mmCIF file of C-alpha atoms in Angstrom:
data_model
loop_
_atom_site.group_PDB
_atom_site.id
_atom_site.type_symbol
_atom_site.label_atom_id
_atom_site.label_comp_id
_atom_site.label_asym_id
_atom_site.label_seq_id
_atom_site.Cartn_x
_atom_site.Cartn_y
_atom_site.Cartn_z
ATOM 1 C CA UNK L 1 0.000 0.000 0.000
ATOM 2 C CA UNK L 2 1.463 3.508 -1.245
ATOM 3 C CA UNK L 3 0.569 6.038 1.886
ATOM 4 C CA UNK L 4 1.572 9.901 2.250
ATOM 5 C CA UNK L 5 0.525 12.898 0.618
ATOM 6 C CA UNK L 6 0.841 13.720 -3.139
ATOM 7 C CA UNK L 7 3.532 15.388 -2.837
ATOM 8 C CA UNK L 8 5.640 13.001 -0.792
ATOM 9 C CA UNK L 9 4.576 10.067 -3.570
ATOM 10 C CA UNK L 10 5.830 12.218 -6.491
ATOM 11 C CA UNK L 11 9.194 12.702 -4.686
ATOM 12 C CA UNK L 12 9.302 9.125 -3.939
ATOM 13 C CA UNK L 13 8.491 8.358 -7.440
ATOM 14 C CA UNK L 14 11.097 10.483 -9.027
ATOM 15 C CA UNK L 15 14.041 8.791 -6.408
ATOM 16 C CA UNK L 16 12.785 5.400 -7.242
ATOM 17 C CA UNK L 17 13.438 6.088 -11.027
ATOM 18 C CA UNK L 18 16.576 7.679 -10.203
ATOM 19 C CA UNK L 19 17.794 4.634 -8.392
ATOM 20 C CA UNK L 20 16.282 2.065 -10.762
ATOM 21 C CA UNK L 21 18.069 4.218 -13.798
ATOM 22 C CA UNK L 22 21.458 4.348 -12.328
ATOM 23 C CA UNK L 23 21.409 0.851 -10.635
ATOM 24 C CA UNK L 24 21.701 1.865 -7.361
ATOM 25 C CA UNK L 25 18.164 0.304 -5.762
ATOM 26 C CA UNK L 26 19.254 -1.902 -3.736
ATOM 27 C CA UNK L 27 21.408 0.347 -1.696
ATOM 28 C CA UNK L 28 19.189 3.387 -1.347
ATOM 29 C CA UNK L 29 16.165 0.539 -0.422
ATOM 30 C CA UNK L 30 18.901 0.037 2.715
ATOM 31 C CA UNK L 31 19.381 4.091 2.774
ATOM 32 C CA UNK L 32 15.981 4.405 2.674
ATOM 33 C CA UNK L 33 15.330 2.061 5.320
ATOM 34 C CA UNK L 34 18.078 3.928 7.296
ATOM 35 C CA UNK L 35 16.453 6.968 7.284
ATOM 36 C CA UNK L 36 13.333 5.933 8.065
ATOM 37 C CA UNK L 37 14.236 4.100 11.205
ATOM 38 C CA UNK L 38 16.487 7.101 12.449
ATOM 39 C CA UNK L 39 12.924 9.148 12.143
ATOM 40 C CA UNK L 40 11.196 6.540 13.780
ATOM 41 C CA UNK L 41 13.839 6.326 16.931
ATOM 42 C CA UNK L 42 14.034 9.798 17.494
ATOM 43 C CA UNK L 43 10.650 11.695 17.199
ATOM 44 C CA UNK L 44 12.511 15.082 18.182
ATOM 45 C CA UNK L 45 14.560 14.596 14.586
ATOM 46 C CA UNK L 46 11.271 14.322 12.998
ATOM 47 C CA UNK L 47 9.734 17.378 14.869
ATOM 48 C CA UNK L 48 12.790 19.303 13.912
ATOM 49 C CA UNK L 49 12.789 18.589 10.138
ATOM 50 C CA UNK L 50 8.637 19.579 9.996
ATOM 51 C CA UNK L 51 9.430 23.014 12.673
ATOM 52 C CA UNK L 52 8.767 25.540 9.903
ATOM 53 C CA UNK L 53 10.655 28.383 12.136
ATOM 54 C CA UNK L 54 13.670 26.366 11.856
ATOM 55 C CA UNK L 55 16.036 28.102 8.806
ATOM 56 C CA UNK L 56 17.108 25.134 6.087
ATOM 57 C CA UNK L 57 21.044 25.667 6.620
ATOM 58 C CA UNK L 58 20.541 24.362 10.116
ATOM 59 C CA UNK L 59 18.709 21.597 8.499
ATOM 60 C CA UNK L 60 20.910 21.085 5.989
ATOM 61 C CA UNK L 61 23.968 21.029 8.424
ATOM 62 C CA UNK L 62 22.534 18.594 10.901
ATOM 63 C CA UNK L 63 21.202 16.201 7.884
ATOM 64 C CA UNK L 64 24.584 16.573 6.480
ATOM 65 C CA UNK L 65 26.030 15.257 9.568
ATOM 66 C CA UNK L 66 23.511 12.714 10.313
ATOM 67 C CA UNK L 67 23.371 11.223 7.061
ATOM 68 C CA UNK L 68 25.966 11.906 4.496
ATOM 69 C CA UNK L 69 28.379 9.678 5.892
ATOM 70 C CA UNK L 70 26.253 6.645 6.009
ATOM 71 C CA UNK L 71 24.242 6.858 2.692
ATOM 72 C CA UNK L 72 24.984 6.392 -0.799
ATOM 73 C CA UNK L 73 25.690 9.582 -2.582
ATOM 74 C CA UNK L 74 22.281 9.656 -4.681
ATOM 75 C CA UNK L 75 20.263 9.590 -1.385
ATOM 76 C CA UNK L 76 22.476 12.718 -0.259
ATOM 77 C CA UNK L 77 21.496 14.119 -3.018
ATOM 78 C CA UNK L 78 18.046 13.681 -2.877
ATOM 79 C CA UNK L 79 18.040 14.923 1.142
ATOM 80 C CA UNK L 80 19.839 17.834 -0.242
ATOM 81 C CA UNK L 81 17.373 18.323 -3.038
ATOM 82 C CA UNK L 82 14.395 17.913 -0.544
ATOM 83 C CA UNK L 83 16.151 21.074 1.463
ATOM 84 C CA UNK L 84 16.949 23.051 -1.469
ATOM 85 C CA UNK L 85 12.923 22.439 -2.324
ATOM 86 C CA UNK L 86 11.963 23.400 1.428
ATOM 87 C CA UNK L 87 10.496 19.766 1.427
ATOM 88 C CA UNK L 88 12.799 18.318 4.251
ATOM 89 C CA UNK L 89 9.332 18.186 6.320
ATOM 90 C CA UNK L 90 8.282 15.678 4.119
ATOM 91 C CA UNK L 91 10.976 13.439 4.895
ATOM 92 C CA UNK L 92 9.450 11.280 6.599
ATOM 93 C CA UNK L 93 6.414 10.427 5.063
ATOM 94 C CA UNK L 94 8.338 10.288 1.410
ATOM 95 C CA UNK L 95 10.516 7.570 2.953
ATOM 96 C CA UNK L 96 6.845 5.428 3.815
ATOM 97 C CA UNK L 97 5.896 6.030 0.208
ATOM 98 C CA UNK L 98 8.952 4.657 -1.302
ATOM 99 C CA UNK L 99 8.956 1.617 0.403
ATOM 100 C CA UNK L 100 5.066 1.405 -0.632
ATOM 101 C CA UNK L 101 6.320 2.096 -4.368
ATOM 102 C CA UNK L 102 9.398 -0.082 -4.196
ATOM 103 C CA UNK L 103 6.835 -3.243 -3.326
ATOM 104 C CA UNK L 104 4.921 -2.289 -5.875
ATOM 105 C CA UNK L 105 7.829 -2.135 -8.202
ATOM 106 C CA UNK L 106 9.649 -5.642 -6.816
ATOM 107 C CA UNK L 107 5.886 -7.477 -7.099
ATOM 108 C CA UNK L 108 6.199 -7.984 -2.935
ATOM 109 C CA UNK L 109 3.095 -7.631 -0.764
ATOM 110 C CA UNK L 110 2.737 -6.131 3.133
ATOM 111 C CA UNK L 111 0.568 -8.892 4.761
ATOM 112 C CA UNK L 112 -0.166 -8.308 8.763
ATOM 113 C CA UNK L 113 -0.557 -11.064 10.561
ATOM 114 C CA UNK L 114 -2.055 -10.702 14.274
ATOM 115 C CA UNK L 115 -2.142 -13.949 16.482
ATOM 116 C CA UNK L 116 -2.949 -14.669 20.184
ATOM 117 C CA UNK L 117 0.193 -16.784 20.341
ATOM 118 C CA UNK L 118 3.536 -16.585 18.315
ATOM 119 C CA UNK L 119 3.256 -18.334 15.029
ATOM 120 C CA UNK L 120 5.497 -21.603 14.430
ATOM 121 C CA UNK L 121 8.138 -21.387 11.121
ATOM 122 C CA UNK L 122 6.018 -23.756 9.587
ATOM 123 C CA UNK L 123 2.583 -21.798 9.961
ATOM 124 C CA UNK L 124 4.409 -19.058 9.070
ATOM 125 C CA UNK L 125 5.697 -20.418 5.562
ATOM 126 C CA UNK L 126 2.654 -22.558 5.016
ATOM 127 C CA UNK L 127 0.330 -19.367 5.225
ATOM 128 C CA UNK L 128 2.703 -16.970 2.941
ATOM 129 C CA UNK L 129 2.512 -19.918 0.429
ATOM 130 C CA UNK L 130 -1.035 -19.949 0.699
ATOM 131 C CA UNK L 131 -0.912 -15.795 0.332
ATOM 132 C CA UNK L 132 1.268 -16.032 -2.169
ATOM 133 C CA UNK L 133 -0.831 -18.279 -4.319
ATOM 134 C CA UNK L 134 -3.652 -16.069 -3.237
ATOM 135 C CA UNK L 135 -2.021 -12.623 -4.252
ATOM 136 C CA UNK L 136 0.384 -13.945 -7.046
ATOM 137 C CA UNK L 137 2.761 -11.436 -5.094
ATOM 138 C CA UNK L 138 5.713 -12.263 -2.797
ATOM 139 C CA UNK L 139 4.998 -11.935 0.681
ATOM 140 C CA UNK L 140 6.504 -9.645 3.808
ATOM 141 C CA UNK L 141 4.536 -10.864 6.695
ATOM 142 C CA UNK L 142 4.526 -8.736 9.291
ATOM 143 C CA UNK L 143 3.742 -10.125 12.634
ATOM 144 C CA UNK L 144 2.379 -9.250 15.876
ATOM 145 C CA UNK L 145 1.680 -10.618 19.101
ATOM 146 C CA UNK L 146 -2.000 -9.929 20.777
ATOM 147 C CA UNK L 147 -2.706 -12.052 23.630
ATOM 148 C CA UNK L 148 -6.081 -9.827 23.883
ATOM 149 C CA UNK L 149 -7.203 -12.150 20.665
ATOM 150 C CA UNK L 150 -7.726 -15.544 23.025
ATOM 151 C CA UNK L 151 -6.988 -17.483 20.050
ATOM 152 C CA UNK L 152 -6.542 -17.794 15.859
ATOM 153 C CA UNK L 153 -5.364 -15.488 14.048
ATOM 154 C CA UNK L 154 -6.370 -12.009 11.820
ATOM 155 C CA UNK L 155 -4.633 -11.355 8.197
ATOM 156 C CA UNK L 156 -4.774 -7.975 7.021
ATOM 157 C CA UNK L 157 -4.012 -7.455 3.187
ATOM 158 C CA UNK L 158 -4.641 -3.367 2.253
ATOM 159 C CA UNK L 159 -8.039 -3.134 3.089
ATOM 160 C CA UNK L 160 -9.334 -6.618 3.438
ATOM 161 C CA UNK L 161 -9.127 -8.602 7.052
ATOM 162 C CA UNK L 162 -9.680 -12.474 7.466
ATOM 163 C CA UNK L 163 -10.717 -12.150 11.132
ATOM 164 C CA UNK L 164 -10.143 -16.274 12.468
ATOM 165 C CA UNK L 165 -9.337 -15.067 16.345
ATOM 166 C CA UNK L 166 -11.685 -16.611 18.985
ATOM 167 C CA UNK L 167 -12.463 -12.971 20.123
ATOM 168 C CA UNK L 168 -13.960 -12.331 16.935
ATOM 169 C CA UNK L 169 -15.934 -15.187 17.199
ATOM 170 C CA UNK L 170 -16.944 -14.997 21.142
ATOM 171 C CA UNK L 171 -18.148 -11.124 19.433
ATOM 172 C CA UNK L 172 -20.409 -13.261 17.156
ATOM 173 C CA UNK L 173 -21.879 -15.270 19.215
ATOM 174 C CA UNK L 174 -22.771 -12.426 21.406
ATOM 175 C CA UNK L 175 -24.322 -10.940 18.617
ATOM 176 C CA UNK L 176 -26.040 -13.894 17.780
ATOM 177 C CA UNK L 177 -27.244 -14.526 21.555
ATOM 178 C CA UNK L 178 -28.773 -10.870 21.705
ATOM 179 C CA UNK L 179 -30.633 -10.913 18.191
ATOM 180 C CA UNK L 180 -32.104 -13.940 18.973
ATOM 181 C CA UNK L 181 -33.407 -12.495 22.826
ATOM 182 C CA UNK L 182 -35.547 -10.287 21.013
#
């Protein structure tokens, strides 16, 4: 799923192409990654690129020093673009639609998987071969552990849920119970 604002897609467009036409992908997937798990870890980096009061040379100079050591030169560029633009605010959310775009672009599919109890290695690669047969994509599962759920399982692909956790179903039967009271 491609998320974030028009503007943020288009930039994350134009840097996919970029690094698809000078066969650099791979890495700036991993600077990409980077970047987004520095924002992630440190909320006050993310608060500082989006303060508008803040001028773009201090931006630029603690960017520079952040990240221009540790990422290929084309993703340098493209931070340095993004400040030249007055877009460094959209950092962040241009980082969530490349990866969305980069899926898209690699054939790979974001499934969630929610379970009362971890899954086993087996579960787990019998139900992305089921997915995968399912979505004729490859899957990245991402899992989560909700002992709130009792039981089973819930698969989330974009929009659509398969809800098999026993809460779900005690939340039938409820509603089942109460319709049929009256």
């Amino acid at each position: 799923m491609i998320t974030g604002s028009k503007a943020s897609r288009r930039y994350a467009s134009a840097f996919l192409q970029s690094a698809i036409e000078q066969d650099h992908l791979d890495k700036v997937l991993e600077d990409v990654d980077l970047i987004g798990n520095t924002f992630v870890s440190s909320p006050d980096l993310k608060r500082f690129v989006r303060n508008p009061v803040i001028q773009s040379s201090i931006k630029r100079k603690v960017l520079k020093e952040i990240f221009e050591p540790i990422v290929e030169p084309l993703s340098w560029l493209f931070i340095q673009l993004l400040i030249q633009k007055g877009r460094e605010n959209l950092l962040p959310e241009i980082v969530k639609s490349f990866v969305g775009l980069y899926n898209l672009h690699a054939g790979i599919q974001v499934v969630y998987l929610d379970s009362a109890y971890p899954v086993s290695k087996d579960q787990e690669k019998e139900l992305i071969a089921v997915l995968e047969k399912l979505t004729s994509n490859r899957i990245d599962l991402k899992k989560q552990v909700q002992p709130g759920l009792l039981g089973g399982m819930a698969v989330r692909i974009d929009d659509t849920v398969i809800d098999g956790t026993v809460k779900n179903k005690l939340s039938r039967l409820r509603t089942l119970f109460y319709e049929a009271e009256m």
